[in-house]
JSON list of C-alpha atoms and ligand atoms in Angstrom, two decimals:
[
{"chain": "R", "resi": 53, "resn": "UNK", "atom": "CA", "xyz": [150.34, -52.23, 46.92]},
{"chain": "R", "resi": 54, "resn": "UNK", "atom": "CA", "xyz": [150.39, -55.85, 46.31]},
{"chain": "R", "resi": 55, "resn": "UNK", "atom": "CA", "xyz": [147.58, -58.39, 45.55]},
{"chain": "R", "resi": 56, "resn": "UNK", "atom": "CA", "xyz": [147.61, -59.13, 49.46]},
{"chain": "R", "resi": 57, "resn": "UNK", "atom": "CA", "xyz": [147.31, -55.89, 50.35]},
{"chain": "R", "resi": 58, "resn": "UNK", "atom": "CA", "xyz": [144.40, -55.30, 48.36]},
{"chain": "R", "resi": 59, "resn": "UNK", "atom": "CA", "xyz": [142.50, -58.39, 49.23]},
{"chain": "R", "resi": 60, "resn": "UNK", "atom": "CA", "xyz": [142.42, -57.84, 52.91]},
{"chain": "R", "resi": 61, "resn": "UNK", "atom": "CA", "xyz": [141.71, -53.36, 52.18]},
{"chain": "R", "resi": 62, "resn": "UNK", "atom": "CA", "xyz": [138.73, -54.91, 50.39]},
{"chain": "R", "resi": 63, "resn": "UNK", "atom": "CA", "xyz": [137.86, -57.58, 53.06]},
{"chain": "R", "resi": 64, "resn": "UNK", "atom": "CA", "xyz": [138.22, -54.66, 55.34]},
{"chain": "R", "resi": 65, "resn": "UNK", "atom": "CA", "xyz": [135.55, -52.52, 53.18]},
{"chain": "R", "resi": 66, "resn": "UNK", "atom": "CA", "xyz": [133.28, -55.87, 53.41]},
{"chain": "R", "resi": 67, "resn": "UNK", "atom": "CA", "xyz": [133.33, -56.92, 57.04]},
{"chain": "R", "resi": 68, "resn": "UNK", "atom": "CA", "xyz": [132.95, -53.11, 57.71]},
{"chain": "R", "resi": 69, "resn": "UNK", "atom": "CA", "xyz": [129.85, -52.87, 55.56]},
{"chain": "R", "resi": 70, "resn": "UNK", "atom": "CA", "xyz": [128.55, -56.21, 56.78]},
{"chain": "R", "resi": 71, "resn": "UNK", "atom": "CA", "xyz": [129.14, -54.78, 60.24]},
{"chain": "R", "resi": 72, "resn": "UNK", "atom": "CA", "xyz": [126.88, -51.94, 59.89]},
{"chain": "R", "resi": 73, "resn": "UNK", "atom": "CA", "xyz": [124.29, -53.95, 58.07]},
{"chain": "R", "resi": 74, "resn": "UNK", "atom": "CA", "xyz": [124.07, -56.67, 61.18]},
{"chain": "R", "resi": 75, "resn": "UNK", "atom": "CA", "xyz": [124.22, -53.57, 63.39]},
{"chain": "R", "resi": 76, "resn": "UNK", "atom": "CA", "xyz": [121.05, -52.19, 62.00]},
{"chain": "R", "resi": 77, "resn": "UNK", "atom": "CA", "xyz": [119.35, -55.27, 61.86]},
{"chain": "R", "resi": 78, "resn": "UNK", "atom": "CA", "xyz": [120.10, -55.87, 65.28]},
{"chain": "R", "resi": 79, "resn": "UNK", "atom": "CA", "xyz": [118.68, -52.95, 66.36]},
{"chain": "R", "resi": 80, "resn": "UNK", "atom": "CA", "xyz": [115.47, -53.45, 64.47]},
{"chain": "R", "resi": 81, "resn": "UNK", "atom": "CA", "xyz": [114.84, -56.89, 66.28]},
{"chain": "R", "resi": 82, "resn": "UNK", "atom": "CA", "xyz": [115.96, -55.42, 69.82]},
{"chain": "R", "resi": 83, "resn": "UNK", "atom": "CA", "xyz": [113.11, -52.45, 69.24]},
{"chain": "R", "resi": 84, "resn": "UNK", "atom": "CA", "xyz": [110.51, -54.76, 68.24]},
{"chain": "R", "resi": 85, "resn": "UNK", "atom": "CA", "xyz": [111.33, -57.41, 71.07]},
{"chain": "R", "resi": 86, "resn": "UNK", "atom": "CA", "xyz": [110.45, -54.25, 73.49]},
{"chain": "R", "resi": 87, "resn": "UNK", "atom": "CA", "xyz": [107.00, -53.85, 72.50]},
{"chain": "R", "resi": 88, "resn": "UNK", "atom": "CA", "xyz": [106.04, -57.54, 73.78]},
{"chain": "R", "resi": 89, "resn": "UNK", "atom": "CA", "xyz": [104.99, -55.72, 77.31]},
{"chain": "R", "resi": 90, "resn": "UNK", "atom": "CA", "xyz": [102.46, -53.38, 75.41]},
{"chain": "R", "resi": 91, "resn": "UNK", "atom": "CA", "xyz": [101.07, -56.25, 73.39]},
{"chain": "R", "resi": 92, "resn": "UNK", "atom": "CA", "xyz": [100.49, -58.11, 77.13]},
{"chain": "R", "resi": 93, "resn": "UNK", "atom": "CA", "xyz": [101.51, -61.14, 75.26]},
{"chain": "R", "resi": 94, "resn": "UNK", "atom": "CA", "xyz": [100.79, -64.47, 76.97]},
{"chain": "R", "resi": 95, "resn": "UNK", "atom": "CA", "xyz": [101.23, -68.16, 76.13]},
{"chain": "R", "resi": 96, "resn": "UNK", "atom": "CA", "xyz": [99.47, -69.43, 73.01]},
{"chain": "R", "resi": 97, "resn": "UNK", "atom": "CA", "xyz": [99.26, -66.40, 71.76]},
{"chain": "R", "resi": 98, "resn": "UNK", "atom": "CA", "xyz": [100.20, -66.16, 67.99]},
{"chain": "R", "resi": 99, "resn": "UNK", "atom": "CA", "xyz": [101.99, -62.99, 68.60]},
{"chain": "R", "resi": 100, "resn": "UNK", "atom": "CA", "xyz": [104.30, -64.79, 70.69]},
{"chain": "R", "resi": 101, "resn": "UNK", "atom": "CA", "xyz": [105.48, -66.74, 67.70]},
{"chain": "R", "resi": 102, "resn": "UNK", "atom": "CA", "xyz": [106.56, -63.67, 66.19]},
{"chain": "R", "resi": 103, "resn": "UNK", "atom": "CA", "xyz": [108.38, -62.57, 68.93]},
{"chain": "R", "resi": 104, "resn": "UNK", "atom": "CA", "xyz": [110.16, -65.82, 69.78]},
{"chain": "R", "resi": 105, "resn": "UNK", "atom": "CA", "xyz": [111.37, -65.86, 66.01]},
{"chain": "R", "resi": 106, "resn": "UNK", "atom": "CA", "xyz": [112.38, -62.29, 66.52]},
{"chain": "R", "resi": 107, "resn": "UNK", "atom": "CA", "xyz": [114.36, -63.31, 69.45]},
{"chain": "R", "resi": 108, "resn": "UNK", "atom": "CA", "xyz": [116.28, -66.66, 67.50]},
{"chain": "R", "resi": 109, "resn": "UNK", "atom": "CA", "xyz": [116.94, -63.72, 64.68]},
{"chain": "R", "resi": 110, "resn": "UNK", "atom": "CA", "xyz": [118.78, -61.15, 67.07]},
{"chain": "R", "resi": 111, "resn": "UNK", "atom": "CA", "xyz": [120.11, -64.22, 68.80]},
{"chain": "R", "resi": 112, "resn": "UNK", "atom": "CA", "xyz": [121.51, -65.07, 65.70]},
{"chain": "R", "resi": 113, "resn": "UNK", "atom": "CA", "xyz": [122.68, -61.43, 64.49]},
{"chain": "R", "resi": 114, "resn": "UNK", "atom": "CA", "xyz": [125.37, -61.09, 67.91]},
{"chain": "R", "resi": 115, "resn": "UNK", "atom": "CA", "xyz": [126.85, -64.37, 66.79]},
{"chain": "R", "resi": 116, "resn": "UNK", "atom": "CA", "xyz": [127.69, -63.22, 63.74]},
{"chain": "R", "resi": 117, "resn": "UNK", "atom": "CA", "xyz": [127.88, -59.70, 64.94]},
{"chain": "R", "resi": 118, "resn": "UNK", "atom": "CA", "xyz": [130.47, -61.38, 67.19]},
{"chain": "R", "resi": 119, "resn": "UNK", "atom": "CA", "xyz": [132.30, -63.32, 63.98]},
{"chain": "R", "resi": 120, "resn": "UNK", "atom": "CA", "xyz": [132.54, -60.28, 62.16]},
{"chain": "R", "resi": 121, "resn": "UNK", "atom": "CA", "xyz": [134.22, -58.68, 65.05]},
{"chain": "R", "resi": 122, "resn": "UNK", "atom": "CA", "xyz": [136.67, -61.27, 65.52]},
{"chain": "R", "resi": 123, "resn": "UNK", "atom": "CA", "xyz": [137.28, -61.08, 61.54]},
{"chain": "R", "resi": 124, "resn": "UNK", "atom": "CA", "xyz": [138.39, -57.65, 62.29]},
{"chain": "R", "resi": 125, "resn": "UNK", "atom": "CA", "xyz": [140.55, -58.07, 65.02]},
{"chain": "R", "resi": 126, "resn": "UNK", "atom": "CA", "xyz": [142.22, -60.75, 63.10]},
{"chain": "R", "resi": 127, "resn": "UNK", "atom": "CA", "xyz": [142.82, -58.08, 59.86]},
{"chain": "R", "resi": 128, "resn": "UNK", "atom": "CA", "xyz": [144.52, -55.67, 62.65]},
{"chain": "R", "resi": 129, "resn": "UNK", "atom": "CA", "xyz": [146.61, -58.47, 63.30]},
{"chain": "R", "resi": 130, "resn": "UNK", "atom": "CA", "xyz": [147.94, -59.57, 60.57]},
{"chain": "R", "resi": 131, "resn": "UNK", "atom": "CA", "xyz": [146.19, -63.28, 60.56]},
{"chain": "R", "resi": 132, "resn": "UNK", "atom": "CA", "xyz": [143.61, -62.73, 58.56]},
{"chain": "R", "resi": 133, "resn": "UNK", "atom": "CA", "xyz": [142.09, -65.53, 56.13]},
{"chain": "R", "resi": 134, "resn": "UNK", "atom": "CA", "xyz": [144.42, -68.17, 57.77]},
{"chain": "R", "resi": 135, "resn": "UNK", "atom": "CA", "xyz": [142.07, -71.37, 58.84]},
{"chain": "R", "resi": 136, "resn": "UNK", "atom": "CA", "xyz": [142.41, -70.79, 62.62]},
{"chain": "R", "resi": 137, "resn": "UNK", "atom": "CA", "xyz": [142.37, -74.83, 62.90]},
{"chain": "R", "resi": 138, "resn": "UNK", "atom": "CA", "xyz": [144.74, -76.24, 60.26]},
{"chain": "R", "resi": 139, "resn": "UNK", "atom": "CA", "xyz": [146.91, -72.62, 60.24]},
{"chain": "R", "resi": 140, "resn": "UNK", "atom": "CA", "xyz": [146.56, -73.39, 56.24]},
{"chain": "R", "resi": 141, "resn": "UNK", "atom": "CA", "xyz": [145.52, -69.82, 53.95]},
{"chain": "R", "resi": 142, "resn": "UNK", "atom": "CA", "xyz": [141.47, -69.53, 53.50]},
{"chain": "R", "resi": 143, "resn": "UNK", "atom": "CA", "xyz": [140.36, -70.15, 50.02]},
{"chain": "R", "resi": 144, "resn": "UNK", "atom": "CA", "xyz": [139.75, -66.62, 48.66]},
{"chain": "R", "resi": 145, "resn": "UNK", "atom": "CA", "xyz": [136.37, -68.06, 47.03]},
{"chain": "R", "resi": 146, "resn": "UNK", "atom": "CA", "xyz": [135.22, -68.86, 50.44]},
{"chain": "R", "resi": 147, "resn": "UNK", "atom": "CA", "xyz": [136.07, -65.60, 51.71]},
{"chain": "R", "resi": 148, "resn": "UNK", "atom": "CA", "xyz": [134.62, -63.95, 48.72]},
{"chain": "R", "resi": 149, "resn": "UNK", "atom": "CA", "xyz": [131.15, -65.54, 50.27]},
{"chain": "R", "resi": 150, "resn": "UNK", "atom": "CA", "xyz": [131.89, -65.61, 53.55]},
{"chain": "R", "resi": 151, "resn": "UNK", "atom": "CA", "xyz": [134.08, -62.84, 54.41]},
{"chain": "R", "resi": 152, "resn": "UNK", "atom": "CA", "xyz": [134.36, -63.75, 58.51]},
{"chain": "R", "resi": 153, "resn": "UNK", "atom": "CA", "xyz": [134.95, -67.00, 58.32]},
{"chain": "R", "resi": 154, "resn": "UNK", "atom": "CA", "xyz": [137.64, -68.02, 60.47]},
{"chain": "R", "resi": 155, "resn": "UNK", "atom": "CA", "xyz": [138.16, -72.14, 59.16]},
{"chain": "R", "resi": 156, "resn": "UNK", "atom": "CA", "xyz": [138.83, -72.98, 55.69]},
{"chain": "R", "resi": 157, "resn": "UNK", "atom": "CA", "xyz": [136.57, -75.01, 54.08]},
{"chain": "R", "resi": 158, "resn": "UNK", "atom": "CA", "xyz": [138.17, -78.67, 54.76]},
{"chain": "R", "resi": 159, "resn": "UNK", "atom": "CA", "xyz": [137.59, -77.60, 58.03]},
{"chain": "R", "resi": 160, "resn": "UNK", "atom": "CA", "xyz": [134.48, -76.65, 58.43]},
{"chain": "R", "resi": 161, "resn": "UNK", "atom": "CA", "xyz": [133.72, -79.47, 56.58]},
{"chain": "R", "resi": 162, "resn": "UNK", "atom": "CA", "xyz": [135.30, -82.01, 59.37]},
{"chain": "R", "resi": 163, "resn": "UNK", "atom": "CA", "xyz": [133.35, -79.73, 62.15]},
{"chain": "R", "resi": 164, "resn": "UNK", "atom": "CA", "xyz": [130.30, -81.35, 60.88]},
{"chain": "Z", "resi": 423, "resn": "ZN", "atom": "ZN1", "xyz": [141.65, -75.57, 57.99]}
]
């Protein structure tokens, strides 16, 4: 097994775990944005804050639900941790942090 090999079996290991993780949480926000009908919220009330967050957070948990999915796809294929802008390797630190990254961090940088 080389060092390669063994990064991207423990990338796998991450995203996987990462992947169940956002999975739950997802399905956490999706149960408690069904109850809004038996609160009867309307506008102005408070509750509705709490829902509306609720919604931005599982809105925000497919995205990344989504990134992790397409961090995965890109481990099947062979391409994984290669910026998908500049083609250049992914620093391993910024993988380390942000295993489904797909741009290396010049990159992202420059999206900004
Ligand atoms: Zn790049």
């Amino acid at each position: 097994m080389t060092t390669q090999d063994h990064s991207i079996a423990e990338a796998r290991e991450r995203l996987l775990a990462e992947r169940a993780q956002v999975q739950s949480e997802l399905e956490q926000l999706r149960a408690r944005l069904e109850t809004k009908g038996d609160y009867g919220l309307g506008e102005g009330d408070p509750m509705i804050y709490q829902w509306e967050l609720n919604l931005a957070l599982a809105e925000r948990a497919e995205q990344h639900l989504a990134e992790i999915e397409q961090a995965l796809e890109q481990l099947q294929l062979g391409v994984y941790g290669r910026c998908e802008r500049c083609g250049k390797p992914i620093e391993p630190e910024r993988l380390a942090v942000l295993s489904h990254t797909t741009v290396c961090s010049q990159c992202a940088q420059r999206r900004r």
